[in-house]
Coordinates of C-alpha atoms in Angstrom, one line a residue:
X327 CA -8.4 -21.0 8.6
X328 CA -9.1 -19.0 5.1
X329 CA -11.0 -16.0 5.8
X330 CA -14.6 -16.3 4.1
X331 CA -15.5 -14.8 0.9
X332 CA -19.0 -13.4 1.0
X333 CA -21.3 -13.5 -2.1
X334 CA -22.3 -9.9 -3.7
X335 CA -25.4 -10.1 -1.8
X336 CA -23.9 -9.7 1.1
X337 CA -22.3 -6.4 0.4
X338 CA -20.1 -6.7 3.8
X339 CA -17.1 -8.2 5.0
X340 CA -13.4 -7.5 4.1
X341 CA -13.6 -9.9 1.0
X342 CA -15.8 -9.6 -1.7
X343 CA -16.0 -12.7 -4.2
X344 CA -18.7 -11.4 -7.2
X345 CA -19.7 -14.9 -8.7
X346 CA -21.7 -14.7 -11.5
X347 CA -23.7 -11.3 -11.4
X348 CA -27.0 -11.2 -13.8
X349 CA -25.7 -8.4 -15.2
X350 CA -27.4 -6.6 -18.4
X351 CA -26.1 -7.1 -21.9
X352 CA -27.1 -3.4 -22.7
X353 CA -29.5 -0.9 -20.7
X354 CA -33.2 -0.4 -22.5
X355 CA -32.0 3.1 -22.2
X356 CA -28.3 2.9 -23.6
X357 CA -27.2 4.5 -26.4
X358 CA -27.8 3.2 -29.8
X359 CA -25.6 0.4 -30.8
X360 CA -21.9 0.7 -33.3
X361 CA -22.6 0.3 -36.7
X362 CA -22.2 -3.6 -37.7
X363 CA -18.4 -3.0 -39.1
X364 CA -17.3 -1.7 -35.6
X365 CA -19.1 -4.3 -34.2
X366 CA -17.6 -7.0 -35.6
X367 CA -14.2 -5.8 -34.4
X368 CA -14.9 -6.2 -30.9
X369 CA -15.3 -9.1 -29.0
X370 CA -18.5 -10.8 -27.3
X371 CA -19.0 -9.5 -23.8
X372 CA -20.0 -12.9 -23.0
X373 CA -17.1 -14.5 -24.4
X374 CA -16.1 -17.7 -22.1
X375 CA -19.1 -17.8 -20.3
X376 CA -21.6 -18.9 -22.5
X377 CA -21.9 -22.0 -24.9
X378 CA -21.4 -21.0 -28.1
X379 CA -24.0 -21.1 -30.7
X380 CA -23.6 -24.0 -33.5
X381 CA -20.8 -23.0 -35.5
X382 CA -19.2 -20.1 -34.1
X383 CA -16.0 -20.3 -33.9
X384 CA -13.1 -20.9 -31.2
X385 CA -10.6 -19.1 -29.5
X386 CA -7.3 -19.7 -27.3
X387 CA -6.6 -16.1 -26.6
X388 CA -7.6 -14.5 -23.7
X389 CA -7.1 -10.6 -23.1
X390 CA -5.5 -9.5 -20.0
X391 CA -5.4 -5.4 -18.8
X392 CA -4.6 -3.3 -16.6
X393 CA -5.9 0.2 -15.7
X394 CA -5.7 2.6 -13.0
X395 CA -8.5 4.3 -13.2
X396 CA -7.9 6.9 -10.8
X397 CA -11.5 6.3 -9.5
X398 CA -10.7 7.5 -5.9
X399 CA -12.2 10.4 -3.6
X400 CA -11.0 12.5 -0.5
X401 CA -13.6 10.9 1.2
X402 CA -14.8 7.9 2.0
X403 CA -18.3 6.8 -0.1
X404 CA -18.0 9.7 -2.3
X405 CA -17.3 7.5 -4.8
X406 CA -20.4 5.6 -4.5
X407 CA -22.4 8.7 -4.1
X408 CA -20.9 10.1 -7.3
X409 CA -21.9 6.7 -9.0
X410 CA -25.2 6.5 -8.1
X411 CA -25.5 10.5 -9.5
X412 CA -23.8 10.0 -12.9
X413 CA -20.0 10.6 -13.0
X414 CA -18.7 11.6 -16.5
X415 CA -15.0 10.8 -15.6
X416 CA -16.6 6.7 -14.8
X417 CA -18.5 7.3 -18.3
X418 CA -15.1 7.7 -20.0
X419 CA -13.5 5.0 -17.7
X420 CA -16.5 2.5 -18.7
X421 CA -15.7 3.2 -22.5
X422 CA -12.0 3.0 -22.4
X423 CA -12.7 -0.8 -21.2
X424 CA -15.4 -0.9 -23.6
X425 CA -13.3 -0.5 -26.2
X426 CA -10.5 -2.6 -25.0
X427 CA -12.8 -5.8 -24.4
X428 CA -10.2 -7.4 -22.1
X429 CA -11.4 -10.8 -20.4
X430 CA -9.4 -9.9 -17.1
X431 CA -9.2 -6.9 -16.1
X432 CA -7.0 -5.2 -12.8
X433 CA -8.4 -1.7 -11.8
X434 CA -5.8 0.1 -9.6
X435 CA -6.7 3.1 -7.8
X436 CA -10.3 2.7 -7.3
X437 CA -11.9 3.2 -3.6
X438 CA -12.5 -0.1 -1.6
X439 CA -16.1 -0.1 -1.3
X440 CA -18.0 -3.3 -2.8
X441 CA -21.3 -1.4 -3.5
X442 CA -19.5 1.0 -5.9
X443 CA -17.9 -1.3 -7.8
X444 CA -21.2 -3.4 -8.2
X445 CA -22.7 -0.2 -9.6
X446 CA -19.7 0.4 -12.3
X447 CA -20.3 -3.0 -13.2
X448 CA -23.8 -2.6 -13.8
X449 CA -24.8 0.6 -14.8
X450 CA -21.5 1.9 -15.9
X451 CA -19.7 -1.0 -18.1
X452 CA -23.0 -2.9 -18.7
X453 CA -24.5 0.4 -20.8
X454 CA -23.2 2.1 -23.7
X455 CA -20.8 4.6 -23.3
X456 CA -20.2 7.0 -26.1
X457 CA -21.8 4.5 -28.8
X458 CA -19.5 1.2 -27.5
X459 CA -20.3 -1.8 -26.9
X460 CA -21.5 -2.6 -23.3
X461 CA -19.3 -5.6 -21.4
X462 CA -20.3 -7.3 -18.8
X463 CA -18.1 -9.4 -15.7
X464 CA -19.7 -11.8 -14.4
X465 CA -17.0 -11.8 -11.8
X466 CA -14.8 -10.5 -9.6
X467 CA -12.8 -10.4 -6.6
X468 CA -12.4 -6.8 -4.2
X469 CA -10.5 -6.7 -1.3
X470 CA -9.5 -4.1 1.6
X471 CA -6.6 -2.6 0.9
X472 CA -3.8 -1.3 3.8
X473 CA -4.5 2.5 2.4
X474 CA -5.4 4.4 5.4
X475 CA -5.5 1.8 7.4
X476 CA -3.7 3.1 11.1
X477 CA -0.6 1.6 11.7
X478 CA 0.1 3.1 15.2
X479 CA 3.4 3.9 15.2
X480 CA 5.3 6.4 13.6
X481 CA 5.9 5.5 9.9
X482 CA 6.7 8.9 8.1
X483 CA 9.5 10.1 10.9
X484 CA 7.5 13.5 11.2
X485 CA 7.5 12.8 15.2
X486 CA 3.9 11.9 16.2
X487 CA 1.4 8.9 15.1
X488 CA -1.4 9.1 13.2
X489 CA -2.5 10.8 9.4
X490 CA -2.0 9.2 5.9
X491 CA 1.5 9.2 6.2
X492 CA 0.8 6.6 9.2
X493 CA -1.1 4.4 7.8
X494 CA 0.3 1.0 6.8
X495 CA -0.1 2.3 2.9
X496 CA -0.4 6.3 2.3
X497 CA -4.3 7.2 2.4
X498 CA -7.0 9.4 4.0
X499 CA -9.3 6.2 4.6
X500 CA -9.1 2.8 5.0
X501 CA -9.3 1.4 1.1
X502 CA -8.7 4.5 -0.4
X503 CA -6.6 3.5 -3.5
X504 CA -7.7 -0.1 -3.3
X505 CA -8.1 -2.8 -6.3
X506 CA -10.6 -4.5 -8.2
X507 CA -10.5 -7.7 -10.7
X508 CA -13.0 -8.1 -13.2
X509 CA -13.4 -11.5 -15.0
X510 CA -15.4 -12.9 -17.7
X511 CA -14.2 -16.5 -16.1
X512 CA -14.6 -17.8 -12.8
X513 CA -12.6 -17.2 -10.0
X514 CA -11.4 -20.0 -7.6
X515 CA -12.7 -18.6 -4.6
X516 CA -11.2 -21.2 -2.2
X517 CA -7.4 -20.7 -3.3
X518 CA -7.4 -16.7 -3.7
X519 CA -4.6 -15.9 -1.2
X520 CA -3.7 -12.1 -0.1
X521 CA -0.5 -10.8 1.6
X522 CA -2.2 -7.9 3.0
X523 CA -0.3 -8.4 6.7
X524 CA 2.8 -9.9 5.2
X525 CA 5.8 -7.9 7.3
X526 CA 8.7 -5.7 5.3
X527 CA 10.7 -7.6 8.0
X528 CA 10.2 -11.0 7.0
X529 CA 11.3 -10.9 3.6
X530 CA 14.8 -12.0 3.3
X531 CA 17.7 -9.5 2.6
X532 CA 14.7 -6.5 3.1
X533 CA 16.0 -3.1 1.6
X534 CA 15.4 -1.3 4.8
X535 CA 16.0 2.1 4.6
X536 CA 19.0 4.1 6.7
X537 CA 18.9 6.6 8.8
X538 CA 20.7 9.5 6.8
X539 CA 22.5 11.0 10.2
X540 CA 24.0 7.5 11.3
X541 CA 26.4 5.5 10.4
X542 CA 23.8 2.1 10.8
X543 CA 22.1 0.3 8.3
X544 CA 18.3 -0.1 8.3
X545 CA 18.0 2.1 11.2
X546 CA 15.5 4.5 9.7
X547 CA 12.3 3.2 11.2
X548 CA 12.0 2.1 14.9
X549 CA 12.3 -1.4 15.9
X550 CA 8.6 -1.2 17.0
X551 CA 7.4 0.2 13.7
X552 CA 9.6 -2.7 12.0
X553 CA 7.1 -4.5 14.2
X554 CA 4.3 -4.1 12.6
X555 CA 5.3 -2.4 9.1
X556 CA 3.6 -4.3 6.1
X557 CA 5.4 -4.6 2.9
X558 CA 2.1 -3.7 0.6
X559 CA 1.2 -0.4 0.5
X560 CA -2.1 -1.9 -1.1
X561 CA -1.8 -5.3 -0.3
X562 CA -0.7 -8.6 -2.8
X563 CA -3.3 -10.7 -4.3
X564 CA -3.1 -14.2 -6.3
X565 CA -6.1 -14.8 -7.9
X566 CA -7.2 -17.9 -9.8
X567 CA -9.2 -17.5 -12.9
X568 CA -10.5 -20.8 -14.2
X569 CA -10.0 -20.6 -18.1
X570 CA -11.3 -23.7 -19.7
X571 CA -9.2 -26.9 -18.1
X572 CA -6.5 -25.1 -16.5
X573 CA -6.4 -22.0 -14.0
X574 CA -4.5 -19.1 -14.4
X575 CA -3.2 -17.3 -11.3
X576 CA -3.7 -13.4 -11.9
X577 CA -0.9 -11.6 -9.8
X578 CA -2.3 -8.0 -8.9
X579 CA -0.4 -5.3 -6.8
X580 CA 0.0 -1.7 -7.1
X581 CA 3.4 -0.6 -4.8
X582 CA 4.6 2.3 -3.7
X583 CA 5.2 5.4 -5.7
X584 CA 9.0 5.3 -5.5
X585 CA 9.1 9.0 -4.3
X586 CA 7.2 11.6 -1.6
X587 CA 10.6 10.5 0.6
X588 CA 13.8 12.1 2.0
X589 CA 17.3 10.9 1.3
X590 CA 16.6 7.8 2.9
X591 CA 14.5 6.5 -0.1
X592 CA 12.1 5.3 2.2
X593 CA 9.4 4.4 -0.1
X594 CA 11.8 4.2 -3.5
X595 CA 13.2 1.0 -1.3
X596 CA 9.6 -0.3 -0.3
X597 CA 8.5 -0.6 -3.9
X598 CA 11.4 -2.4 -4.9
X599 CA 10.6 -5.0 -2.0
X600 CA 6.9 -4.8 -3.4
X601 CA 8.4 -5.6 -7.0
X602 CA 10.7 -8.4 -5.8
X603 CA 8.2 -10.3 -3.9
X604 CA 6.1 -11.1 -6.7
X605 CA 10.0 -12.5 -8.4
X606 CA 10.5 -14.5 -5.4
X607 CA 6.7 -16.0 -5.2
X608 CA 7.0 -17.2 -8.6
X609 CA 10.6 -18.6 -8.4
X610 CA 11.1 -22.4 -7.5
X611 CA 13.2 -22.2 -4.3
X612 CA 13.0 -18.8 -3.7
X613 CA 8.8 -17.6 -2.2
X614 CA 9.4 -20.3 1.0
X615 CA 9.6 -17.5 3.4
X616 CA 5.9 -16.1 2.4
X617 CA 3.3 -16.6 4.0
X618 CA -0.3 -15.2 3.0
X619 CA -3.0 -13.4 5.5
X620 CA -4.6 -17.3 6.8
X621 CA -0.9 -18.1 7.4
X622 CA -0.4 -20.5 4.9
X623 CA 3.6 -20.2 3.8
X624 CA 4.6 -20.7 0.0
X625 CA 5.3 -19.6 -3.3
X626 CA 3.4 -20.5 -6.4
X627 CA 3.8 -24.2 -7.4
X628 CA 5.9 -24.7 -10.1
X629 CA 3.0 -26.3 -12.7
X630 CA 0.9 -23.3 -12.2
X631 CA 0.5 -20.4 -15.1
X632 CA 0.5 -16.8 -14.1
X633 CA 0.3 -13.4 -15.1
X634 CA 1.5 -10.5 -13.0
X635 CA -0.6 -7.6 -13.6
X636 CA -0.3 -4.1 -12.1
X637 CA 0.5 -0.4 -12.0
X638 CA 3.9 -1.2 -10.1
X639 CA 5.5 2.1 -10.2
X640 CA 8.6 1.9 -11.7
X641 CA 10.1 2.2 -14.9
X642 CA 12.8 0.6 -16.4
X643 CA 15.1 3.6 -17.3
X644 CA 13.7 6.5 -16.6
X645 CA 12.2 7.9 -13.5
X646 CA 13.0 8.1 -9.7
X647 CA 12.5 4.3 -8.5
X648 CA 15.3 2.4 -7.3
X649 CA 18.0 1.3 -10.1
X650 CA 17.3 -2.4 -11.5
X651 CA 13.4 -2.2 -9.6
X652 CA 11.0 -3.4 -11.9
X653 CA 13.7 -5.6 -14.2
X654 CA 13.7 -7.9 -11.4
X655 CA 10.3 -9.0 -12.9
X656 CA 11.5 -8.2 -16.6
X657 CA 14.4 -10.5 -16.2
X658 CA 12.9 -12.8 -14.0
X659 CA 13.5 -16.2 -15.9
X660 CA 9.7 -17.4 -16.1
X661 CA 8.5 -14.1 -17.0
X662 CA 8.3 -12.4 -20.6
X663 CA 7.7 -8.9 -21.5
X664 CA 5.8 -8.4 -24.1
X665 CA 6.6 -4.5 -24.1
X666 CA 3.2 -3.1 -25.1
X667 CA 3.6 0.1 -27.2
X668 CA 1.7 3.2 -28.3
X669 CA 1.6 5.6 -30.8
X670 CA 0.2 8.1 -28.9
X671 CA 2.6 7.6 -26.0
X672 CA 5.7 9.2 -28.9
X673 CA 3.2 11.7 -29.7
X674 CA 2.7 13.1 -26.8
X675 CA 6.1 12.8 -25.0
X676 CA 7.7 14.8 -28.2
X677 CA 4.6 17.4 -27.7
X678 CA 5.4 17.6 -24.2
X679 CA 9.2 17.8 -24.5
X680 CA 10.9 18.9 -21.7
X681 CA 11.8 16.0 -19.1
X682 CA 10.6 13.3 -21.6
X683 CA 13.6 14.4 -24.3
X684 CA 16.3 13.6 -21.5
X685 CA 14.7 9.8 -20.7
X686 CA 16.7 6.8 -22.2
X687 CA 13.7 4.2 -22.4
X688 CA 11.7 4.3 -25.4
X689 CA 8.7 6.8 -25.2
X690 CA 6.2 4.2 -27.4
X691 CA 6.3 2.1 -24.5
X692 CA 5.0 5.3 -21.6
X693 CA 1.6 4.1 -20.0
X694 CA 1.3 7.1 -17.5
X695 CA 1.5 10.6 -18.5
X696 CA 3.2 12.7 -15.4
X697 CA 4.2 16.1 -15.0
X698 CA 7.8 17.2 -15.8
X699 CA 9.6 16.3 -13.6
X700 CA 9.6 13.1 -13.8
X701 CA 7.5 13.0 -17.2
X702 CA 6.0 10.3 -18.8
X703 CA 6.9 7.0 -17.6
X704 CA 5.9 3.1 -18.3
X705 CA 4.8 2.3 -15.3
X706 CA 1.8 -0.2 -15.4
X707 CA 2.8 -4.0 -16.4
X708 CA 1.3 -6.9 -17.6
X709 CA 3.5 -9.9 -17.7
X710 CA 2.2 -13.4 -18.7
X711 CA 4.5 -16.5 -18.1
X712 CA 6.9 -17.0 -20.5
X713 CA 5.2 -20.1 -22.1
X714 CA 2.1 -18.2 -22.5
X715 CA 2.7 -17.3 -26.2
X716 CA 1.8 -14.1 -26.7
X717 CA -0.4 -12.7 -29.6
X718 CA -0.9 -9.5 -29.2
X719 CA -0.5 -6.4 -26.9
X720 CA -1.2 -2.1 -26.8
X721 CA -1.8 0.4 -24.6
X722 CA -4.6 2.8 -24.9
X723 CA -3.0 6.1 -26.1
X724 CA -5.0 7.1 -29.6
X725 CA -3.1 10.0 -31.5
X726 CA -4.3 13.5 -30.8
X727 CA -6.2 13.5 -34.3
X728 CA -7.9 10.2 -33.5
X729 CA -11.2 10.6 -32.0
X730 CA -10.9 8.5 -28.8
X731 CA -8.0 10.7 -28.3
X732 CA -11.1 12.6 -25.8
X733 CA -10.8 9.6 -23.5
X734 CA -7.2 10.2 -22.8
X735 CA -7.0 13.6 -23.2
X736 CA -4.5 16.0 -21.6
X737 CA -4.1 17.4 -18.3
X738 CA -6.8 17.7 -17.0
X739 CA -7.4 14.3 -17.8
X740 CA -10.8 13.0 -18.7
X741 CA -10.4 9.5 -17.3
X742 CA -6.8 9.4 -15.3
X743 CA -3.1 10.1 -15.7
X744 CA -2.5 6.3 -16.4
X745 CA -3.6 4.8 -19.6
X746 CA -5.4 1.0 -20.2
X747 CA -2.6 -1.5 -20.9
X748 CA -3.3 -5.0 -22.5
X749 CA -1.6 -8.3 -23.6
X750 CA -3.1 -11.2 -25.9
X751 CA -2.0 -14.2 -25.0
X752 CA -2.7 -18.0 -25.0
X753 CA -3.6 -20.4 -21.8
X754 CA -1.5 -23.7 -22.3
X755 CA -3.8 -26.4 -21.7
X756 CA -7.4 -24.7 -21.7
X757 CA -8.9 -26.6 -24.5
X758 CA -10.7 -24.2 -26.7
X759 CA -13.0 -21.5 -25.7
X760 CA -16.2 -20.4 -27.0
X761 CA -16.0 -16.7 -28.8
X762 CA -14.9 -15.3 -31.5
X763 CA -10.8 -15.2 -32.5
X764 CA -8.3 -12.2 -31.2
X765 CA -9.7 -8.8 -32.1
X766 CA -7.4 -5.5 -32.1
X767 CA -8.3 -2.8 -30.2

């Protein structure tokens, strides 16, 4: 039986469903509003969820993002407390998104806690930051997330049970590092499915990793860990938006960093598998063996449109993940790549120098900027299906002389490490939509 979704009323439960939240279109106290040229570049905060007026006009484009926001704390409900006192890094956070305006959004790396993210909604995103626009989402869909969460068995070969390294995904509590998805369209509550429990050791042809000091395969972990060991660090979602007449399923993950391992490649391995399972669920003949967290088994029927969304950790040239990782997606025959760019991604990473002037992959494409080693990386995806036609896409990395450039920043970072990525694109299908046409950002 599906696991119920409770309403945000509720504020309890593993599952939070946010279905449309009366949230503000600007705070009495917010700051005063961009001038009308700046204004008309961004788009309505309603868009899609309110009739139109007569004679505005129509739009097939939706915007689709992804951000980790790097909105976690060492402890659990810090991050609420810090809410509810007035974080400046959440202030920058809220304005990055502001000034985006996507229509779906995926936050990675923000702190499972339903309360908090109601209060980022509300009193973060649906006020002014730094003269933007305020945006509302008038849903959403939060989940718990296997960060932290005890596994009970020895998962990080240091010879006893129990810490972070222990936990089904690395973290200090349960949900640390968890998702959210924000939505200016409904979500299909009834046929979100998670893979939260979904074992490493039922995937077919898993990458287990080897014991270094013998000659075995796949002998690095127990057979009771193997057990119980859950492929998602975080977990795996399919979400349905409703957008117009059809429903698109929004594919949200964040695997494992692809390093903090020995020479077994331990977790480099893992987020491969965390990769290839979205490549499988989407591939006629190839998701059978899945099964989600109520037990139903599948992939994603063929008819259905999708976009898989998510900071998945891996890059496709440079970096430490395992060879051929994340083109599984790229190459992935359903999927396109729409290769979202930056100017301020080259800027930086020939600033920087060091590690960057060794990489092979283009630096305009970077979306996280790392240390050296490995430095800076493209490592957060979104991927529509490839009969989605695509209109637009960027990430969020202004040039140093640009003023938003002080959301971005440099180490330390105002907002996080990772910048806001985002793809325009078309819903085959979903009839028109009320709003205004595809704005740049």
């Amino acid at each position: 039986m599906r696991r119920p979704r409770l309403a945000v009323a509720a504020l309890v439960g593993p599952a939070l469903v946010v279905s449309a939240l009366a949230l503000p279109a600007a705070s009495a106290a917010a700051a005063d509003p961009p001038p009308r040229a700046e204004r008309e570049q961004l788009r309505s905060s309603v868009a899609g969820t309110l009739p139109p007026p007569a004679g505005a006009p129509y739009r097939t484009v939706l915007r689709f993002a992804t951000y980790n926001v790097s909105l976690n704390r060492p402890e659990q409900g810090q991050l609420l407390a810090d809410l509810q006192a007035g974080d400046q890094q959440a202030r920058d956070v809220a304005e990055v998104i502001q000034r985006t305006r996507p229509d779906v959004l995926l936050l990675n790396e923000v702190d499972y806690d339903p309360e908090a993210l109601r209060v980022f909604v509300e009193d973060y995103l649906g006020v002014s930051q730094g003269g933007a626009e305020p945006i509302s989402y008038p849903y959403s869909f939060v989940d718990e997330s296997n960060t932290g969460v005890p596994s009970g068995v020895d998962l990080d070969g240091d010879g006893s049970v129990g810490g972070p390294g222990d936990a089904f995904g690395f973290g200090f509590f349960p949900g640390q590092y968890g998702m959210a998805l924000l939505s200016q369209h409904p979500v299909v509550e009834d046929e979100v499915r998670t893979f939260a429990t979904f074992r490493w050791v039922d995937m077919p042809g898993a990458r287990l990793p080897s014991d270094p000091s013998t000659p075995a395969e796949g002998d690095f972990y127990s057979p009771e860990a193997l057990e119980v060991f859950r492929l998602s660090s975080k977990s795996h979602w399919d979400v349905p938006v409703q957008v117009g007449e059809r429903t698109v399923h929004v594919l949200a993950s964040h695997p494992t960093p692809p390093t903090f391992d020995g020479p077994e490649d331990r977790n480099g391995l893992r987020n491969a598998d965390e990769i290839r399972f979205w490549r499988d669920y989407i591939t006629p003949g190839r998701g059978g063996y899945v099964y989600d967290d109520d037990g139903v088994s599948g992939g994603l029927p063929v008819r259905e449109q999708f976009v898989v969304m998510g900071d998945l950790n891996a890059d496709p040239a440079d970096g430490d993940s395992v060879p051929g990782a994340i083109q599984q997606l790229l190459d992935a025959p359903r999927v396109q790549d729409p290769a979202p760019t930056s100017r301020g991604a080259l800027e930086q990473s020939q600033l920087q120098a060091g590690s960057n002037l060794d990489h092979v992959g283009p630096a305009s494409t970077d979306t996280a900027d790392f240390g050296d080693p490995p430095g800076n990386l493209r490592v957060d995806y979104v991927l529509p299906r490839r009969d989605m036609r695509v209109t637009g896409s960027g990430v969020f990395w202004p040039l140093e002389e640009d003023p938003l450039f002080r959301l971005v920043g440099t180490f330390p970072f105002p907002t996080s490490d990772h910048r806001l990525v985002w793809v325009d694109a078309t819903v085959p299908g979903a009839g028109r939509l009320p709003g205004p046409d595809v704005a740049g950002s």
